Coordinates of C-alpha atoms in Angstrom, one line a residue:
M1 CA -39.8 -53.1 -41.6
I2 CA -37.3 -50.3 -41.1
I3 CA -37.5 -47.5 -43.7
P4 CA -34.1 -46.2 -44.6
R5 CA -33.5 -42.6 -44.2
V6 CA -32.6 -40.6 -47.3
P7 CA -28.8 -39.9 -47.4
V8 CA -27.8 -36.3 -46.7
Q9 CA -26.3 -35.8 -50.1
H10 CA -29.8 -36.3 -51.7
R11 CA -31.1 -33.3 -49.8
R12 CA -29.6 -31.1 -52.5
L13 CA -31.8 -32.3 -55.4
L14 CA -32.4 -28.6 -56.3
P15 CA -29.7 -26.1 -57.1
D16 CA -28.2 -24.7 -53.9
R17 CA -27.3 -21.3 -55.4
R18 CA -29.2 -18.4 -53.9
L19 CA -31.4 -16.4 -56.2
S20 CA -30.4 -18.5 -59.1
G21 CA -33.7 -19.2 -60.7
P22 CA -36.7 -17.0 -61.6
T23 CA -38.8 -18.0 -58.6
P24 CA -37.1 -15.7 -56.0
W25 CA -37.3 -12.7 -58.4
V26 CA -40.9 -13.2 -59.3
I27 CA -41.8 -13.7 -55.6
A28 CA -39.9 -10.5 -54.7
I29 CA -41.8 -8.4 -57.3
L30 CA -45.1 -9.8 -56.1
M31 CA -44.2 -9.3 -52.4
M32 CA -43.2 -5.7 -53.1
L33 CA -46.5 -5.0 -54.9
T34 CA -48.5 -6.8 -52.2
L35 CA -47.0 -4.6 -49.5
L36 CA -47.5 -1.4 -51.4
A37 CA -51.1 -2.3 -52.2
A38 CA -51.7 -3.3 -48.5
A39 CA -50.2 0.0 -47.4
A40 CA -52.3 2.0 -49.8
G41 CA -55.4 0.1 -48.7
V42 CA -54.8 0.7 -45.0
G43 CA -54.0 4.4 -45.6
L44 CA -57.1 4.9 -47.7
A45 CA -59.3 3.0 -45.3
R46 CA -58.1 5.1 -42.4
S47 CA -58.6 8.3 -44.4
A48 CA -62.1 7.3 -45.3
H49 CA -62.9 6.6 -41.7
A50 CA -61.4 9.9 -40.5
I51 CA -63.3 11.9 -43.1
G52 CA -66.6 10.0 -42.3
A53 CA -66.1 10.7 -38.6
A54 CA -65.3 14.3 -39.2
I55 CA -68.3 15.1 -41.4
A56 CA -70.9 12.8 -39.8
G57 CA -72.2 15.3 -37.3
R58 CA -71.0 18.7 -38.7
V59 CA -73.0 21.3 -40.6
T60 CA -72.3 24.9 -41.6
V61 CA -74.9 27.6 -41.4
Q62 CA -74.5 30.2 -44.2
I63 CA -76.1 33.6 -43.5
V64 CA -76.4 35.7 -46.6
T65 CA -78.3 38.7 -45.4
A66 CA -77.3 41.7 -47.5
N67 CA -76.7 44.1 -44.5
P68 CA -73.3 43.3 -43.1
V69 CA -74.2 44.5 -39.6
T70 CA -77.4 42.4 -39.5
R71 CA -75.4 39.5 -40.9
A72 CA -72.8 39.7 -38.1
E73 CA -75.5 40.1 -35.4
Q74 CA -77.4 37.1 -36.7
A75 CA -74.2 35.0 -36.8
A76 CA -73.3 35.9 -33.2
A77 CA -76.8 35.3 -31.9
L78 CA -77.0 31.9 -33.7
R79 CA -73.6 30.9 -32.3
R80 CA -74.6 31.7 -28.8
R81 CA -78.0 29.9 -29.0
A82 CA -76.5 26.9 -30.7
A83 CA -73.7 26.5 -28.2
A84 CA -76.2 26.5 -25.4
Q85 CA -78.1 23.5 -26.9
S86 CA -77.6 20.0 -25.4
F87 CA -77.4 18.4 -28.9
V88 CA -74.5 20.7 -30.0
R89 CA -70.9 19.8 -29.1
S90 CA -69.4 23.0 -30.4
A91 CA -70.4 26.1 -32.4
R92 CA -67.9 28.4 -34.0
S93 CA -68.2 31.5 -36.1
V94 CA -65.8 31.6 -39.0
D95 CA -63.8 34.8 -39.0
Q96 CA -64.0 37.0 -42.1
Q97 CA -60.2 37.1 -42.3
E98 CA -60.2 33.4 -42.4
L99 CA -62.6 33.4 -45.3
Q100 CA -60.6 36.0 -47.1
A101 CA -57.4 34.0 -46.6
T102 CA -59.1 30.9 -48.0
L103 CA -60.4 32.8 -51.1
G104 CA -57.0 34.5 -51.5
Q105 CA -55.4 31.1 -52.3
W106 CA -57.7 30.9 -55.3
F107 CA -57.2 34.6 -56.3
G108 CA -53.4 34.5 -56.0
S109 CA -53.2 36.4 -52.8
A110 CA -51.4 34.2 -50.2
D111 CA -52.5 36.2 -47.1
G112 CA -55.9 37.4 -48.4
D113 CA -54.8 41.0 -48.0
D114 CA -56.3 42.2 -51.3
P115 CA -58.6 45.2 -51.7
V116 CA -60.7 43.2 -54.2
L117 CA -61.2 40.4 -51.7
K118 CA -62.0 42.8 -48.9
S119 CA -64.7 44.4 -51.0
L120 CA -66.5 41.1 -51.7
P121 CA -69.7 40.6 -49.8
L122 CA -68.8 37.4 -48.0
P123 CA -71.5 35.4 -46.1
A124 CA -71.3 34.8 -42.4
L125 CA -70.6 31.1 -41.5
V126 CA -71.2 29.2 -38.3
D127 CA -69.8 25.7 -38.0
I128 CA -71.8 23.4 -35.7
D129 CA -70.9 19.9 -34.5
F130 CA -73.6 17.6 -33.2
V131 CA -73.5 15.3 -30.2
G132 CA -74.6 11.6 -30.5
E133 CA -76.1 9.7 -33.4
N134 CA -79.6 11.2 -33.7
R135 CA -78.7 13.3 -36.8
I136 CA -82.3 13.7 -38.0
G137 CA -83.6 15.0 -34.7
H138 CA -80.6 17.3 -34.4
M139 CA -81.2 18.7 -37.9
Q140 CA -84.8 19.4 -37.2
A141 CA -84.0 21.2 -34.0
L142 CA -81.3 23.2 -35.7
R143 CA -83.7 24.3 -38.5
T144 CA -86.1 25.6 -35.9
L145 CA -83.3 27.5 -34.2
V146 CA -82.0 29.0 -37.5
A147 CA -85.4 30.1 -38.5
E148 CA -85.7 32.0 -35.2
E149 CA -82.2 33.6 -35.2
A150 CA -81.3 33.9 -38.9
P151 CA -84.3 33.7 -41.2
G152 CA -83.2 32.8 -44.8
A153 CA -79.9 31.2 -43.7
R154 CA -78.9 27.9 -45.4
I155 CA -77.9 24.8 -43.5
I156 CA -75.2 22.9 -45.4
P157 CA -74.4 19.4 -44.0
H158 CA -70.7 18.5 -44.7
A159 CA -71.7 15.0 -45.7
E160 CA -73.5 16.3 -48.8
W161 CA -70.3 17.5 -50.4
L162 CA -67.6 15.3 -48.7
G163 CA -69.7 12.1 -48.5
P164 CA -69.0 11.1 -52.1
V165 CA -65.3 11.7 -51.6
A166 CA -65.3 9.4 -48.5
R167 CA -67.2 6.7 -50.5
L168 CA -64.7 7.0 -53.3
I169 CA -61.7 6.6 -51.0
R170 CA -63.4 3.6 -49.3
S171 CA -64.0 2.0 -52.7
L172 CA -60.3 2.5 -53.6
A173 CA -59.4 0.9 -50.3
W174 CA -61.5 -2.2 -51.3
V175 CA -59.7 -2.3 -54.7
A176 CA -56.4 -2.3 -52.9
G177 CA -57.5 -5.1 -50.7
A178 CA -58.6 -7.1 -53.8
L179 CA -55.2 -6.5 -55.4
V180 CA -53.5 -7.9 -52.3
L181 CA -55.7 -11.0 -52.5
L182 CA -54.9 -11.4 -56.2
M183 CA -51.2 -11.1 -55.8
T184 CA -51.3 -13.6 -52.9
L185 CA -53.0 -16.1 -55.2
A186 CA -50.4 -15.3 -57.9
S187 CA -47.6 -16.0 -55.4
A188 CA -49.2 -19.3 -54.5
A189 CA -49.5 -20.2 -58.2
V190 CA -45.7 -19.4 -58.6
V191 CA -44.9 -21.7 -55.8
I192 CA -47.1 -24.5 -57.2
M193 CA -45.5 -24.2 -60.6
T194 CA -42.0 -24.2 -59.1
A195 CA -42.8 -27.4 -57.1
R196 CA -44.2 -29.2 -60.1
A197 CA -41.3 -28.1 -62.2
A198 CA -38.8 -29.4 -59.6
L199 CA -40.6 -32.8 -59.5
G200 CA -40.6 -33.0 -63.3
T201 CA -36.9 -32.2 -63.5
H202 CA -35.9 -34.8 -60.9
Y203 CA -38.4 -37.5 -61.8
A204 CA -35.8 -40.2 -62.3
T205 CA -34.2 -39.5 -58.9
I206 CA -37.6 -39.6 -57.2
E207 CA -38.3 -43.0 -58.7
M208 CA -35.0 -44.2 -57.4
L209 CA -35.7 -42.9 -53.9
H210 CA -39.0 -44.6 -53.9
L211 CA -37.3 -47.9 -54.9
I212 CA -34.9 -47.7 -51.9
G213 CA -37.8 -47.1 -49.5
A214 CA -38.0 -43.4 -49.1
T215 CA -41.5 -42.1 -48.2
D216 CA -43.4 -39.3 -49.9
R217 CA -43.0 -37.2 -46.8
Q218 CA -39.2 -37.6 -46.8
I219 CA -38.9 -36.6 -50.4
T220 CA -41.3 -33.7 -49.9
R221 CA -39.1 -32.3 -47.1
L222 CA -36.1 -32.3 -49.5
F223 CA -38.0 -30.2 -52.1
Q224 CA -39.9 -28.2 -49.6
R225 CA -36.8 -26.9 -47.9
R226 CA -35.2 -25.7 -51.2
I227 CA -38.5 -24.0 -52.4
A228 CA -39.0 -22.4 -49.0
I229 CA -35.5 -21.0 -49.0
D230 CA -35.9 -19.5 -52.5
T231 CA -39.3 -18.1 -51.6
A232 CA -38.0 -16.6 -48.3
Y233 CA -35.2 -14.9 -50.2
G234 CA -37.6 -13.4 -52.7
I235 CA -40.0 -12.3 -49.9
L236 CA -37.1 -10.7 -48.0
L237 CA -35.9 -8.9 -51.1
G238 CA -39.4 -7.6 -52.0
S239 CA -40.0 -6.5 -48.4
I240 CA -36.8 -4.5 -48.3
V241 CA -37.6 -2.7 -51.5
A242 CA -41.2 -2.0 -50.4
A243 CA -40.0 -0.8 -47.0
A244 CA -37.6 1.7 -48.7
I245 CA -40.4 3.0 -50.9
L246 CA -42.8 3.4 -48.0
L247 CA -40.2 5.2 -45.9
L248 CA -39.5 7.6 -48.8
I249 CA -43.2 8.2 -49.2
G250 CA -43.7 8.6 -45.5
W251 CA -40.9 11.1 -45.3
Q252 CA -42.5 13.2 -48.1
W253 CA -46.0 12.7 -46.6
A254 CA -44.7 14.2 -43.3
G255 CA -44.9 17.7 -44.9
V256 CA -48.6 17.3 -45.6
T257 CA -50.4 19.0 -42.7
S258 CA -53.7 20.0 -44.2
G259 CA -56.4 18.7 -46.6
L260 CA -57.7 15.2 -47.1
A261 CA -54.2 13.9 -47.7
A262 CA -53.3 14.6 -44.1
T263 CA -55.8 12.0 -42.9
A264 CA -54.1 9.1 -44.7
S265 CA -51.7 7.2 -42.4
L266 CA -50.9 3.6 -41.6
G267 CA -51.1 3.8 -37.8
P268 CA -49.8 1.1 -35.4
T269 CA -52.3 -1.5 -36.7
G270 CA -51.3 -0.8 -40.3
W271 CA -47.6 -1.2 -39.6
A272 CA -48.2 -4.4 -37.6
L273 CA -50.2 -5.8 -40.6
L274 CA -47.3 -4.9 -43.0
L275 CA -44.8 -6.5 -40.7
A276 CA -46.9 -9.7 -40.5
L277 CA -47.5 -10.0 -44.2
P278 CA -44.0 -11.3 -45.1
L279 CA -44.2 -13.9 -42.3
L280 CA -47.6 -15.0 -43.4
A281 CA -46.3 -15.2 -47.0
I282 CA -43.5 -17.5 -46.0
A283 CA -45.8 -19.8 -44.1
L284 CA -48.3 -19.8 -47.0
A285 CA -45.5 -20.6 -49.5
A286 CA -44.2 -23.5 -47.3
L287 CA -47.7 -24.9 -46.8
T288 CA -48.6 -24.6 -50.5
A289 CA -45.3 -26.3 -51.6
R290 CA -45.9 -29.1 -49.1
Q291 CA -49.4 -29.8 -50.2
T292 CA -48.5 -29.6 -53.9
L293 CA -45.6 -31.9 -53.5
L294 CA -47.5 -34.5 -51.5
A295 CA -50.4 -34.5 -54.0
A296 CA -48.0 -34.9 -57.0
L297 CA -45.9 -37.6 -55.4
K298 CA -49.0 -39.7 -54.8
K299 CA -49.3 -40.0 -58.6
I300 CA -45.7 -41.2 -59.0
L301 CA -45.4 -44.9 -58.6

């Protein structure tokens, strides 16, 4: 038996006007929010990784001896001894002018050139970066070294005060990822409702097509094409708006050169993911529409 093909004029069962119904606009909003959430998640994840890598093997030795001459001598001796150790990547003494400039930002002096700041008894600081992953062994060796060169000095691991910040940023990245998943499910739900509404609206026409011999797959292609076009328009519109917002944020972010904010960036992998998301969304929408239509048509006799 030869199954007749559905005439071309029946391929326009749904309105052929672009962006005429609510589906493209809802999909556009969801796509925009999905891309923004994905960009935030990637940026936060990269920031958390950068902070974790920076603080994992870094400590600061704080020398608080009252005599400034003794304090400077201990700091210099500790820096030389630490730099000569095999487990130390680098050792650097923090200059007093650098400390004064940092404090000056809090006291309202931009350059730190303030008589009050210069009169403050600032501690001597030595920044030390470890080599390798044996942090416990390195800390024990450093404590022995500090006890010999600068008795009474404090060892401050950066992970103690920046670790919670990195964990918070990592948690926010997971929240952003969960939002991407939820909005993807919401987009699929919109496609499912659109497909079912289209079948309900054209129920009589579908029955007639069944009577003349059209198969479920032929009818599905008619509806799937229209739904896929509407969804693609919505995804394209949402992607354009999201791209404009991200470019604006990126332009403003380019001026951030210090602090934790400077570590947040998308990178090549992040941009590739954002470019792939709209394509994946179109494929998911087409697959969801097809499966929904086929499952619904099986119930129509």
